[in-house]
């Protein structure tokens, strides 16, 4: 079982269009999928589930859609907090939360605080997140520490970088799923996905089901993860 699954939830708009509905219907239906997949991940004993809910670039969408998405987030958090508590799910966030409207940010922080006692699935919401934003602020922070004499340039290694990203303390994803048939990473967890297995499905996010999730897991379980080594090394038959 992968320890950490990350998902780019794509296709809400196209799903709505297919039904002849406004885009927001797709996002609302997408919330149902979030609910189902979070419960399913809990049942499977997955430790971390990271969902790309709102990217830095999503701020460029029409204002009505951005406002409606922010309102939907508040609404969802209000409604779902009791379920998160019941299922022992701990909510975490990554991204530039300071850009969120005051109420959305406050509700998120309250839910993070309330669920911080939980010990089951860690549900990580990427909000106002993009990987280049994250890497840029990490470089700035490390440069500041060098300038202030806290660390030396030669002390910076991969672990230092990992520990300065917004995902510090979270293991790298083992599996990335992207729905809706697009074959892109779209500025998501570029550092952290270095050795993740990638799984793409044409299924639109509102149509994504527990069975579709199981298919992705089974596909992952059939992969050979070599982390740069040879197949023989990984399969233990390796001799010097
Ligand atoms: C991508 O579909 C989806 C988003 C930008 C938003 C995802 C948000 C949700 C599923 C709802 C809120 C989430 C939580 C965690 C409560 P798109 O709009 O890019 O679809 P398209 O590519 O078909 O236009």
mmCIF file with all atom_site columns, N, CA and C in Angstrom, residues 28-90:
data_model
loop_
_atom_site.group_PDB
_atom_site.id
_atom_site.type_symbol
_atom_site.label_atom_id
_atom_site.label_alt_id
_atom_site.label_comp_id
_atom_site.label_asym_id
_atom_site.label_entity_id
_atom_site.label_seq_id
_atom_site.pdbx_PDB_ins_code
_atom_site.Cartn_x
_atom_site.Cartn_y
_atom_site.Cartn_z
_atom_site.occupancy
_atom_site.B_iso_or_equiv
_atom_site.pdbx_formal_charge
_atom_site.auth_seq_id
_atom_site.auth_comp_id
_atom_site.auth_asym_id
_atom_site.auth_atom_id
_atom_site.pdbx_PDB_model_num
ATOM 1   N N  . UNK A 1 28 ? -19.030 21.370 -6.955  1.00 0.00 ? 28 UNK A N  1
ATOM 2   C CA . UNK A 1 28 ? -19.840 20.821 -5.840  1.00 0.00 ? 28 UNK A CA 1
ATOM 3   C C  . UNK A 1 28 ? -19.840 19.302 -5.883  1.00 0.00 ? 28 UNK A C  1
ATOM 4   N N  . UNK A 1 29 ? -19.987 18.746 -7.089  1.00 0.00 ? 29 UNK A N  1
ATOM 5   C CA . UNK A 1 29 ? -19.951 17.296 -7.238  1.00 0.00 ? 29 UNK A CA 1
ATOM 6   C C  . UNK A 1 29 ? -18.556 16.777 -6.849  1.00 0.00 ? 29 UNK A C  1
ATOM 7   N N  . UNK A 1 30 ? -17.543 17.596 -7.162  1.00 0.00 ? 30 UNK A N  1
ATOM 8   C CA . UNK A 1 30 ? -16.155 17.241 -6.817  1.00 0.00 ? 30 UNK A CA 1
ATOM 9   C C  . UNK A 1 30 ? -15.965 17.097 -5.316  1.00 0.00 ? 30 UNK A C  1
ATOM 10  N N  . UNK A 1 31 ? -16.689 17.874 -4.544  1.00 0.00 ? 31 UNK A N  1
ATOM 11  C CA . UNK A 1 31 ? -16.594 17.765 -3.081  1.00 0.00 ? 31 UNK A CA 1
ATOM 12  C C  . UNK A 1 31 ? -17.099 16.388 -2.617  1.00 0.00 ? 31 UNK A C  1
ATOM 13  N N  . UNK A 1 32 ? -18.167 15.885 -3.251  1.00 0.00 ? 32 UNK A N  1
ATOM 14  C CA . UNK A 1 32 ? -18.659 14.543 -2.918  1.00 0.00 ? 32 UNK A CA 1
ATOM 15  C C  . UNK A 1 32 ? -17.572 13.499 -3.153  1.00 0.00 ? 32 UNK A C  1
ATOM 16  N N  . UNK A 1 33 ? -16.849 13.674 -4.271  1.00 0.00 ? 33 UNK A N  1
ATOM 17  C CA . UNK A 1 33 ? -15.762 12.728 -4.561  1.00 0.00 ? 33 UNK A CA 1
ATOM 18  C C  . UNK A 1 33 ? -14.670 12.829 -3.490  1.00 0.00 ? 33 UNK A C  1
ATOM 19  N N  . UNK A 1 34 ? -14.359 14.063 -3.060  1.00 0.00 ? 34 UNK A N  1
ATOM 20  C CA . UNK A 1 34 ? -13.350 14.247 -2.006  1.00 0.00 ? 34 UNK A CA 1
ATOM 21  C C  . UNK A 1 34 ? -13.782 13.466 -0.764  1.00 0.00 ? 34 UNK A C  1
ATOM 22  N N  . UNK A 1 35 ? -15.052 13.589 -0.400  1.00 0.00 ? 35 UNK A N  1
ATOM 23  C CA . UNK A 1 35 ? -15.592 12.901 0.778   1.00 0.00 ? 35 UNK A CA 1
ATOM 24  C C  . UNK A 1 35 ? -15.422 11.372 0.638   1.00 0.00 ? 35 UNK A C  1
ATOM 25  N N  . UNK A 1 36 ? -15.854 10.840 -0.519  1.00 0.00 ? 36 UNK A N  1
ATOM 26  C CA . UNK A 1 36 ? -15.797 9.381  -0.747  1.00 0.00 ? 36 UNK A CA 1
ATOM 27  C C  . UNK A 1 36 ? -14.358 8.863  -0.722  1.00 0.00 ? 36 UNK A C  1
ATOM 28  N N  . UNK A 1 37 ? -13.472 9.586  -1.409  1.00 0.00 ? 37 UNK A N  1
ATOM 29  C CA . UNK A 1 37 ? -12.086 9.104  -1.540  1.00 0.00 ? 37 UNK A CA 1
ATOM 30  C C  . UNK A 1 37 ? -11.342 9.230  -0.206  1.00 0.00 ? 37 UNK A C  1
ATOM 31  N N  . UNK A 1 38 ? -11.672 10.260 0.568   1.00 0.00 ? 38 UNK A N  1
ATOM 32  C CA . UNK A 1 38 ? -11.024 10.398 1.887   1.00 0.00 ? 38 UNK A CA 1
ATOM 33  C C  . UNK A 1 38 ? -11.437 9.231  2.790   1.00 0.00 ? 38 UNK A C  1
ATOM 34  N N  . UNK A 1 39 ? -12.730 8.900  2.788   1.00 0.00 ? 39 UNK A N  1
ATOM 35  C CA . UNK A 1 39 ? -13.188 7.775  3.624   1.00 0.00 ? 39 UNK A CA 1
ATOM 36  C C  . UNK A 1 39 ? -12.540 6.466  3.149   1.00 0.00 ? 39 UNK A C  1
ATOM 37  N N  . UNK A 1 40 ? -12.436 6.317  1.838   1.00 0.00 ? 40 UNK A N  1
ATOM 38  C CA . UNK A 1 40 ? -11.866 5.087  1.281   1.00 0.00 ? 40 UNK A CA 1
ATOM 39  C C  . UNK A 1 40 ? -10.372 4.973  1.643   1.00 0.00 ? 40 UNK A C  1
ATOM 40  N N  . UNK A 1 41 ? -9.660  6.089  1.541   1.00 0.00 ? 41 UNK A N  1
ATOM 41  C CA . UNK A 1 41 ? -8.221  6.084  1.878   1.00 0.00 ? 41 UNK A CA 1
ATOM 42  C C  . UNK A 1 41 ? -8.044  5.710  3.351   1.00 0.00 ? 41 UNK A C  1
ATOM 43  N N  . UNK A 1 42 ? -8.961  6.180  4.193   1.00 0.00 ? 42 UNK A N  1
ATOM 44  C CA . UNK A 1 42 ? -8.925  5.831  5.619   1.00 0.00 ? 42 UNK A CA 1
ATOM 45  C C  . UNK A 1 42 ? -9.081  4.320  5.788   1.00 0.00 ? 42 UNK A C  1
ATOM 46  N N  . UNK A 1 43 ? -10.077 3.772  5.088   1.00 0.00 ? 43 UNK A N  1
ATOM 47  C CA . UNK A 1 43 ? -10.315 2.321  5.181   1.00 0.00 ? 43 UNK A CA 1
ATOM 48  C C  . UNK A 1 43 ? -9.095  1.526  4.728   1.00 0.00 ? 43 UNK A C  1
ATOM 49  N N  . UNK A 1 44 ? -8.397  2.028  3.707   1.00 0.00 ? 44 UNK A N  1
ATOM 50  C CA . UNK A 1 44 ? -7.241  1.302  3.164   1.00 0.00 ? 44 UNK A CA 1
ATOM 51  C C  . UNK A 1 44 ? -5.990  1.462  4.028   1.00 0.00 ? 44 UNK A C  1
ATOM 52  N N  . UNK A 1 45 ? -6.062  2.352  5.004   1.00 0.00 ? 45 UNK A N  1
ATOM 53  C CA . UNK A 1 45 ? -4.911  2.544  5.898   1.00 0.00 ? 45 UNK A CA 1
ATOM 54  C C  . UNK A 1 45 ? -3.805  3.385  5.281   1.00 0.00 ? 45 UNK A C  1
ATOM 55  N N  . UNK A 1 46 ? -4.163  4.213  4.294   1.00 0.00 ? 46 UNK A N  1
ATOM 56  C CA . UNK A 1 46 ? -3.169  5.121  3.704   1.00 0.00 ? 46 UNK A CA 1
ATOM 57  C C  . UNK A 1 46 ? -2.849  6.198  4.743   1.00 0.00 ? 46 UNK A C  1
ATOM 58  N N  . UNK A 1 47 ? -1.568  6.578  4.844   1.00 0.00 ? 47 UNK A N  1
ATOM 59  C CA . UNK A 1 47 ? -1.189  7.529  5.904   1.00 0.00 ? 47 UNK A CA 1
ATOM 60  C C  . UNK A 1 47 ? -1.393  8.988  5.507   1.00 0.00 ? 47 UNK A C  1
ATOM 61  N N  . UNK A 1 48 ? -1.096  9.308  4.241   1.00 0.00 ? 48 UNK A N  1
ATOM 62  C CA . UNK A 1 48 ? -1.199  10.698 3.772   1.00 0.00 ? 48 UNK A CA 1
ATOM 63  C C  . UNK A 1 48 ? -1.941  10.754 2.450   1.00 0.00 ? 48 UNK A C  1
ATOM 64  N N  . UNK A 1 49 ? -2.901  11.662 2.362   1.00 0.00 ? 49 UNK A N  1
ATOM 65  C CA . UNK A 1 49 ? -3.619  11.909 1.107   1.00 0.00 ? 49 UNK A CA 1
ATOM 66  C C  . UNK A 1 49 ? -3.523  13.416 0.853   1.00 0.00 ? 49 UNK A C  1
ATOM 67  N N  . UNK A 1 50 ? -2.832  13.789 -0.232  1.00 0.00 ? 50 UNK A N  1
ATOM 68  C CA . UNK A 1 50 ? -2.695  15.218 -0.542  1.00 0.00 ? 50 UNK A CA 1
ATOM 69  C C  . UNK A 1 50 ? -3.543  15.563 -1.753  1.00 0.00 ? 50 UNK A C  1
ATOM 70  N N  . UNK A 1 51 ? -4.379  16.571 -1.618  1.00 0.00 ? 51 UNK A N  1
ATOM 71  C CA . UNK A 1 51 ? -5.293  16.959 -2.697  1.00 0.00 ? 51 UNK A CA 1
ATOM 72  C C  . UNK A 1 51 ? -4.972  18.365 -3.176  1.00 0.00 ? 51 UNK A C  1
ATOM 73  N N  . UNK A 1 52 ? -4.831  18.505 -4.497  1.00 0.00 ? 52 UNK A N  1
ATOM 74  C CA . UNK A 1 52 ? -4.557  19.820 -5.089  1.00 0.00 ? 52 UNK A CA 1
ATOM 75  C C  . UNK A 1 52 ? -5.906  20.516 -5.255  1.00 0.00 ? 52 UNK A C  1
ATOM 76  N N  . UNK A 1 53 ? -6.276  21.320 -4.269  1.00 0.00 ? 53 UNK A N  1
ATOM 77  C CA . UNK A 1 53 ? -7.621  21.913 -4.261  1.00 0.00 ? 53 UNK A CA 1
ATOM 78  C C  . UNK A 1 53 ? -7.664  23.270 -4.955  1.00 0.00 ? 53 UNK A C  1
ATOM 79  N N  . UNK A 1 54 ? -6.551  24.030 -4.875  1.00 0.00 ? 54 UNK A N  1
ATOM 80  C CA . UNK A 1 54 ? -6.550  25.360 -5.482  1.00 0.00 ? 54 UNK A CA 1
ATOM 81  C C  . UNK A 1 54 ? -5.099  25.789 -5.714  1.00 0.00 ? 54 UNK A C  1
ATOM 82  N N  . UNK A 1 55 ? -4.760  26.031 -6.983  1.00 0.00 ? 55 UNK A N  1
ATOM 83  C CA . UNK A 1 55 ? -3.370  26.370 -7.295  1.00 0.00 ? 55 UNK A CA 1
ATOM 84  C C  . UNK A 1 55 ? -3.176  27.885 -7.283  1.00 0.00 ? 55 UNK A C  1
ATOM 85  N N  . UNK A 1 56 ? -1.927  28.304 -7.208  1.00 0.00 ? 56 UNK A N  1
ATOM 86  C CA . UNK A 1 56 ? -1.604  29.743 -7.288  1.00 0.00 ? 56 UNK A CA 1
ATOM 87  C C  . UNK A 1 56 ? -2.189  30.311 -8.583  1.00 0.00 ? 56 UNK A C  1
ATOM 88  N N  . UNK A 1 57 ? -2.098  29.507 -9.658  1.00 0.00 ? 57 UNK A N  1
ATOM 89  C CA . UNK A 1 57 ? -2.587  29.971 -10.970 1.00 0.00 ? 57 UNK A CA 1
ATOM 90  C C  . UNK A 1 57 ? -4.120  30.070 -11.000 1.00 0.00 ? 57 UNK A C  1
ATOM 91  N N  . UNK A 1 58 ? -4.797  29.318 -10.139 1.00 0.00 ? 58 UNK A N  1
ATOM 92  C CA . UNK A 1 58 ? -6.270  29.366 -10.115 1.00 0.00 ? 58 UNK A CA 1
ATOM 93  C C  . UNK A 1 58 ? -6.801  30.750 -9.712  1.00 0.00 ? 58 UNK A C  1
ATOM 94  N N  . UNK A 1 59 ? -5.934  31.598 -9.091  1.00 0.00 ? 59 UNK A N  1
ATOM 95  C CA . UNK A 1 59 ? -6.376  32.966 -8.766  1.00 0.00 ? 59 UNK A CA 1
ATOM 96  C C  . UNK A 1 59 ? -6.710  33.749 -10.029 1.00 0.00 ? 59 UNK A C  1
ATOM 97  N N  . UNK A 1 60 ? -6.187  33.287 -11.182 1.00 0.00 ? 60 UNK A N  1
ATOM 98  C CA . UNK A 1 60 ? -6.448  34.002 -12.445 1.00 0.00 ? 60 UNK A CA 1
ATOM 99  C C  . UNK A 1 60 ? -7.784  33.628 -13.079 1.00 0.00 ? 60 UNK A C  1
ATOM 100 N N  . UNK A 1 61 ? -8.546  32.751 -12.458 1.00 0.00 ? 61 UNK A N  1
ATOM 101 C CA . UNK A 1 61 ? -9.869  32.396 -13.004 1.00 0.00 ? 61 UNK A CA 1
ATOM 102 C C  . UNK A 1 61 ? -10.833 33.576 -12.801 1.00 0.00 ? 61 UNK A C  1
ATOM 103 N N  . UNK A 1 62 ? -11.976 33.562 -13.521 1.00 0.00 ? 62 UNK A N  1
ATOM 104 C CA . UNK A 1 62 ? -12.941 34.649 -13.315 1.00 0.00 ? 62 UNK A CA 1
ATOM 105 C C  . UNK A 1 62 ? -13.276 34.796 -11.824 1.00 0.00 ? 62 UNK A C  1
ATOM 106 N N  . UNK A 1 63 ? -13.446 36.060 -11.396 1.00 0.00 ? 63 UNK A N  1
ATOM 107 C CA . UNK A 1 63 ? -13.647 36.350 -9.973  1.00 0.00 ? 63 UNK A CA 1
ATOM 108 C C  . UNK A 1 63 ? -14.823 35.559 -9.386  1.00 0.00 ? 63 UNK A C  1
ATOM 109 N N  . UNK A 1 64 ? -15.908 35.437 -10.179 1.00 0.00 ? 64 UNK A N  1
ATOM 110 C CA . UNK A 1 64 ? -17.098 34.733 -9.642  1.00 0.00 ? 64 UNK A CA 1
ATOM 111 C C  . UNK A 1 64 ? -16.752 33.286 -9.290  1.00 0.00 ? 64 UNK A C  1
ATOM 112 N N  . UNK A 1 65 ? -15.929 32.644 -10.147 1.00 0.00 ? 65 UNK A N  1
ATOM 113 C CA . UNK A 1 65 ? -15.578 31.247 -9.868  1.00 0.00 ? 65 UNK A CA 1
ATOM 114 C C  . UNK A 1 65 ? -14.663 31.157 -8.639  1.00 0.00 ? 65 UNK A C  1
ATOM 115 N N  . UNK A 1 66 ? -13.706 32.090 -8.538  1.00 0.00 ? 66 UNK A N  1
ATOM 116 C CA . UNK A 1 66 ? -12.792 32.081 -7.384  1.00 0.00 ? 66 UNK A CA 1
ATOM 117 C C  . UNK A 1 66 ? -13.600 32.289 -6.098  1.00 0.00 ? 66 UNK A C  1
ATOM 118 N N  . UNK A 1 67 ? -14.495 33.288 -6.112  1.00 0.00 ? 67 UNK A N  1
ATOM 119 C CA . UNK A 1 67 ? -15.308 33.566 -4.914  1.00 0.00 ? 67 UNK A CA 1
ATOM 120 C C  . UNK A 1 67 ? -16.162 32.362 -4.541  1.00 0.00 ? 67 UNK A C  1
ATOM 121 N N  . UNK A 1 68 ? -16.762 31.758 -5.563  1.00 0.00 ? 68 UNK A N  1
ATOM 122 C CA . UNK A 1 68 ? -17.641 30.606 -5.306  1.00 0.00 ? 68 UNK A CA 1
ATOM 123 C C  . UNK A 1 68 ? -16.832 29.425 -4.762  1.00 0.00 ? 68 UNK A C  1
ATOM 124 N N  . UNK A 1 69 ? -15.622 29.240 -5.275  1.00 0.00 ? 69 UNK A N  1
ATOM 125 C CA . UNK A 1 69 ? -14.779 28.140 -4.775  1.00 0.00 ? 69 UNK A CA 1
ATOM 126 C C  . UNK A 1 69 ? -14.375 28.374 -3.316  1.00 0.00 ? 69 UNK A C  1
ATOM 127 N N  . UNK A 1 70 ? -14.062 29.629 -2.978  1.00 0.00 ? 70 UNK A N  1
ATOM 128 C CA . UNK A 1 70 ? -13.688 29.956 -1.591  1.00 0.00 ? 70 UNK A CA 1
ATOM 129 C C  . UNK A 1 70 ? -14.875 29.715 -0.650  1.00 0.00 ? 70 UNK A C  1
ATOM 130 N N  . UNK A 1 71 ? -16.071 30.101 -1.130  1.00 0.00 ? 71 UNK A N  1
ATOM 131 C CA . UNK A 1 71 ? -17.275 29.885 -0.312  1.00 0.00 ? 71 UNK A CA 1
ATOM 132 C C  . UNK A 1 71 ? -17.534 28.381 -0.147  1.00 0.00 ? 71 UNK A C  1
ATOM 133 N N  . UNK A 1 72 ? -17.299 27.637 -1.227  1.00 0.00 ? 72 UNK A N  1
ATOM 134 C CA . UNK A 1 72 ? -17.501 26.183 -1.175  1.00 0.00 ? 72 UNK A CA 1
ATOM 135 C C  . UNK A 1 72 ? -16.530 25.536 -0.180  1.00 0.00 ? 72 UNK A C  1
ATOM 136 N N  . UNK A 1 73 ? -15.331 26.049 -0.141  1.00 0.00 ? 73 UNK A N  1
ATOM 137 C CA . UNK A 1 73 ? -14.334 25.513 0.803   1.00 0.00 ? 73 UNK A CA 1
ATOM 138 C C  . UNK A 1 73 ? -14.788 25.724 2.247   1.00 0.00 ? 73 UNK A C  1
ATOM 139 N N  . UNK A 1 74 ? -15.260 26.943 2.546   1.00 0.00 ? 74 UNK A N  1
ATOM 140 C CA . UNK A 1 74 ? -15.737 27.249 3.908   1.00 0.00 ? 74 UNK A CA 1
ATOM 141 C C  . UNK A 1 74 ? -16.887 26.312 4.270   1.00 0.00 ? 74 UNK A C  1
ATOM 142 N N  . UNK A 1 75 ? -17.827 26.226 3.350   1.00 0.00 ? 75 UNK A N  1
ATOM 143 C CA . UNK A 1 75 ? -19.011 25.393 3.541   1.00 0.00 ? 75 UNK A CA 1
ATOM 144 C C  . UNK A 1 75 ? -18.641 23.933 3.802   1.00 0.00 ? 75 UNK A C  1
ATOM 145 N N  . UNK A 1 76 ? -17.725 23.451 2.969   1.00 0.00 ? 76 UNK A N  1
ATOM 146 C CA . UNK A 1 76 ? -17.310 22.048 3.069   1.00 0.00 ? 76 UNK A CA 1
ATOM 147 C C  . UNK A 1 76 ? -16.624 21.786 4.404   1.00 0.00 ? 76 UNK A C  1
ATOM 148 N N  . UNK A 1 77 ? -15.746 22.692 4.794   1.00 0.00 ? 77 UNK A N  1
ATOM 149 C CA . UNK A 1 77 ? -15.015 22.496 6.050   1.00 0.00 ? 77 UNK A CA 1
ATOM 150 C C  . UNK A 1 77 ? -15.997 22.490 7.229   1.00 0.00 ? 77 UNK A C  1
ATOM 151 N N  . UNK A 1 78 ? -16.972 23.437 7.198   1.00 0.00 ? 78 UNK A N  1
ATOM 152 C CA . UNK A 1 78 ? -17.978 23.492 8.272   1.00 0.00 ? 78 UNK A CA 1
ATOM 153 C C  . UNK A 1 78 ? -18.720 22.161 8.359   1.00 0.00 ? 78 UNK A C  1
ATOM 154 N N  . UNK A 1 79 ? -19.167 21.680 7.186   1.00 0.00 ? 79 UNK A N  1
ATOM 155 C CA . UNK A 1 79 ? -19.973 20.451 7.157   1.00 0.00 ? 79 UNK A CA 1
ATOM 156 C C  . UNK A 1 79 ? -19.161 19.213 7.475   1.00 0.00 ? 79 UNK A C  1
ATOM 157 N N  . UNK A 1 80 ? -17.905 19.175 7.027   1.00 0.00 ? 80 UNK A N  1
ATOM 158 C CA . UNK A 1 80 ? -17.136 17.926 7.082   1.00 0.00 ? 80 UNK A CA 1
ATOM 159 C C  . UNK A 1 80 ? -16.324 17.742 8.369   1.00 0.00 ? 80 UNK A C  1
ATOM 160 N N  . UNK A 1 81 ? -16.153 18.807 9.149   1.00 0.00 ? 81 UNK A N  1
ATOM 161 C CA . UNK A 1 81 ? -15.302 18.655 10.343  1.00 0.00 ? 81 UNK A CA 1
ATOM 162 C C  . UNK A 1 81 ? -15.789 17.511 11.257  1.00 0.00 ? 81 UNK A C  1
ATOM 163 N N  . UNK A 1 82 ? -17.106 17.382 11.517  1.00 0.00 ? 82 UNK A N  1
ATOM 164 C CA . UNK A 1 82 ? -17.525 16.257 12.369  1.00 0.00 ? 82 UNK A CA 1
ATOM 165 C C  . UNK A 1 82 ? -17.158 14.896 11.778  1.00 0.00 ? 82 UNK A C  1
ATOM 166 N N  . UNK A 1 83 ? -17.243 14.760 10.448  1.00 0.00 ? 83 UNK A N  1
ATOM 167 C CA . UNK A 1 83 ? -16.873 13.486 9.807   1.00 0.00 ? 83 UNK A CA 1
ATOM 168 C C  . UNK A 1 83 ? -15.368 13.244 9.951   1.00 0.00 ? 83 UNK A C  1
ATOM 169 N N  . UNK A 1 84 ? -14.584 14.315 9.805   1.00 0.00 ? 84 UNK A N  1
ATOM 170 C CA . UNK A 1 84 ? -13.131 14.161 9.967   1.00 0.00 ? 84 UNK A CA 1
ATOM 171 C C  . UNK A 1 84 ? -12.829 13.682 11.388  1.00 0.00 ? 84 UNK A C  1
ATOM 172 N N  . UNK A 1 85 ? -13.528 14.255 12.373  1.00 0.00 ? 85 UNK A N  1
ATOM 173 C CA . UNK A 1 85 ? -13.317 13.848 13.769  1.00 0.00 ? 85 UNK A CA 1
ATOM 174 C C  . UNK A 1 85 ? -13.725 12.384 13.957  1.00 0.00 ? 85 UNK A C  1
ATOM 175 N N  . UNK A 1 86 ? -14.895 12.032 13.404  1.00 0.00 ? 86 UNK A N  1
ATOM 176 C CA . UNK A 1 86 ? -15.393 10.652 13.550  1.00 0.00 ? 86 UNK A CA 1
ATOM 177 C C  . UNK A 1 86 ? -14.408 9.650  12.932  1.00 0.00 ? 86 UNK A C  1
ATOM 178 N N  . UNK A 1 87 ? -13.835 10.022 11.790  1.00 0.00 ? 87 UNK A N  1
ATOM 179 C CA . UNK A 1 87 ? -12.922 9.109  11.091  1.00 0.00 ? 87 UNK A CA 1
ATOM 180 C C  . UNK A 1 87 ? -11.458 9.258  11.504  1.00 0.00 ? 87 UNK A C  1
ATOM 181 N N  . UNK A 1 88 ? -11.214 10.073 12.562  1.00 0.00 ? 88 UNK A N  1
ATOM 182 C CA . UNK A 1 88 ? -9.855  10.234 13.095  1.00 0.00 ? 88 UNK A CA 1
ATOM 183 C C  . UNK A 1 88 ? -8.885  10.828 12.063  1.00 0.00 ? 88 UNK A C  1
ATOM 184 N N  . UNK A 1 89 ? -9.415  11.704 11.182  1.00 0.00 ? 89 UNK A N  1
ATOM 185 C CA . UNK A 1 89 ? -8.604  12.312 10.117  1.00 0.00 ? 89 UNK A CA 1
ATOM 186 C C  . UNK A 1 89 ? -8.022  13.649 10.591  1.00 0.00 ? 89 UNK A C  1
ATOM 187 N N  . UNK A 1 90 ? -6.741  13.835 10.330  1.00 0.00 ? 90 UNK A N  1
ATOM 188 C CA . UNK A 1 90 ? -6.064  15.081 10.701  1.00 0.00 ? 90 UNK A CA 1
ATOM 189 C C  . UNK A 1 90 ? -5.911  15.932 9.448   1.00 0.00 ? 90 UNK A C  1
#
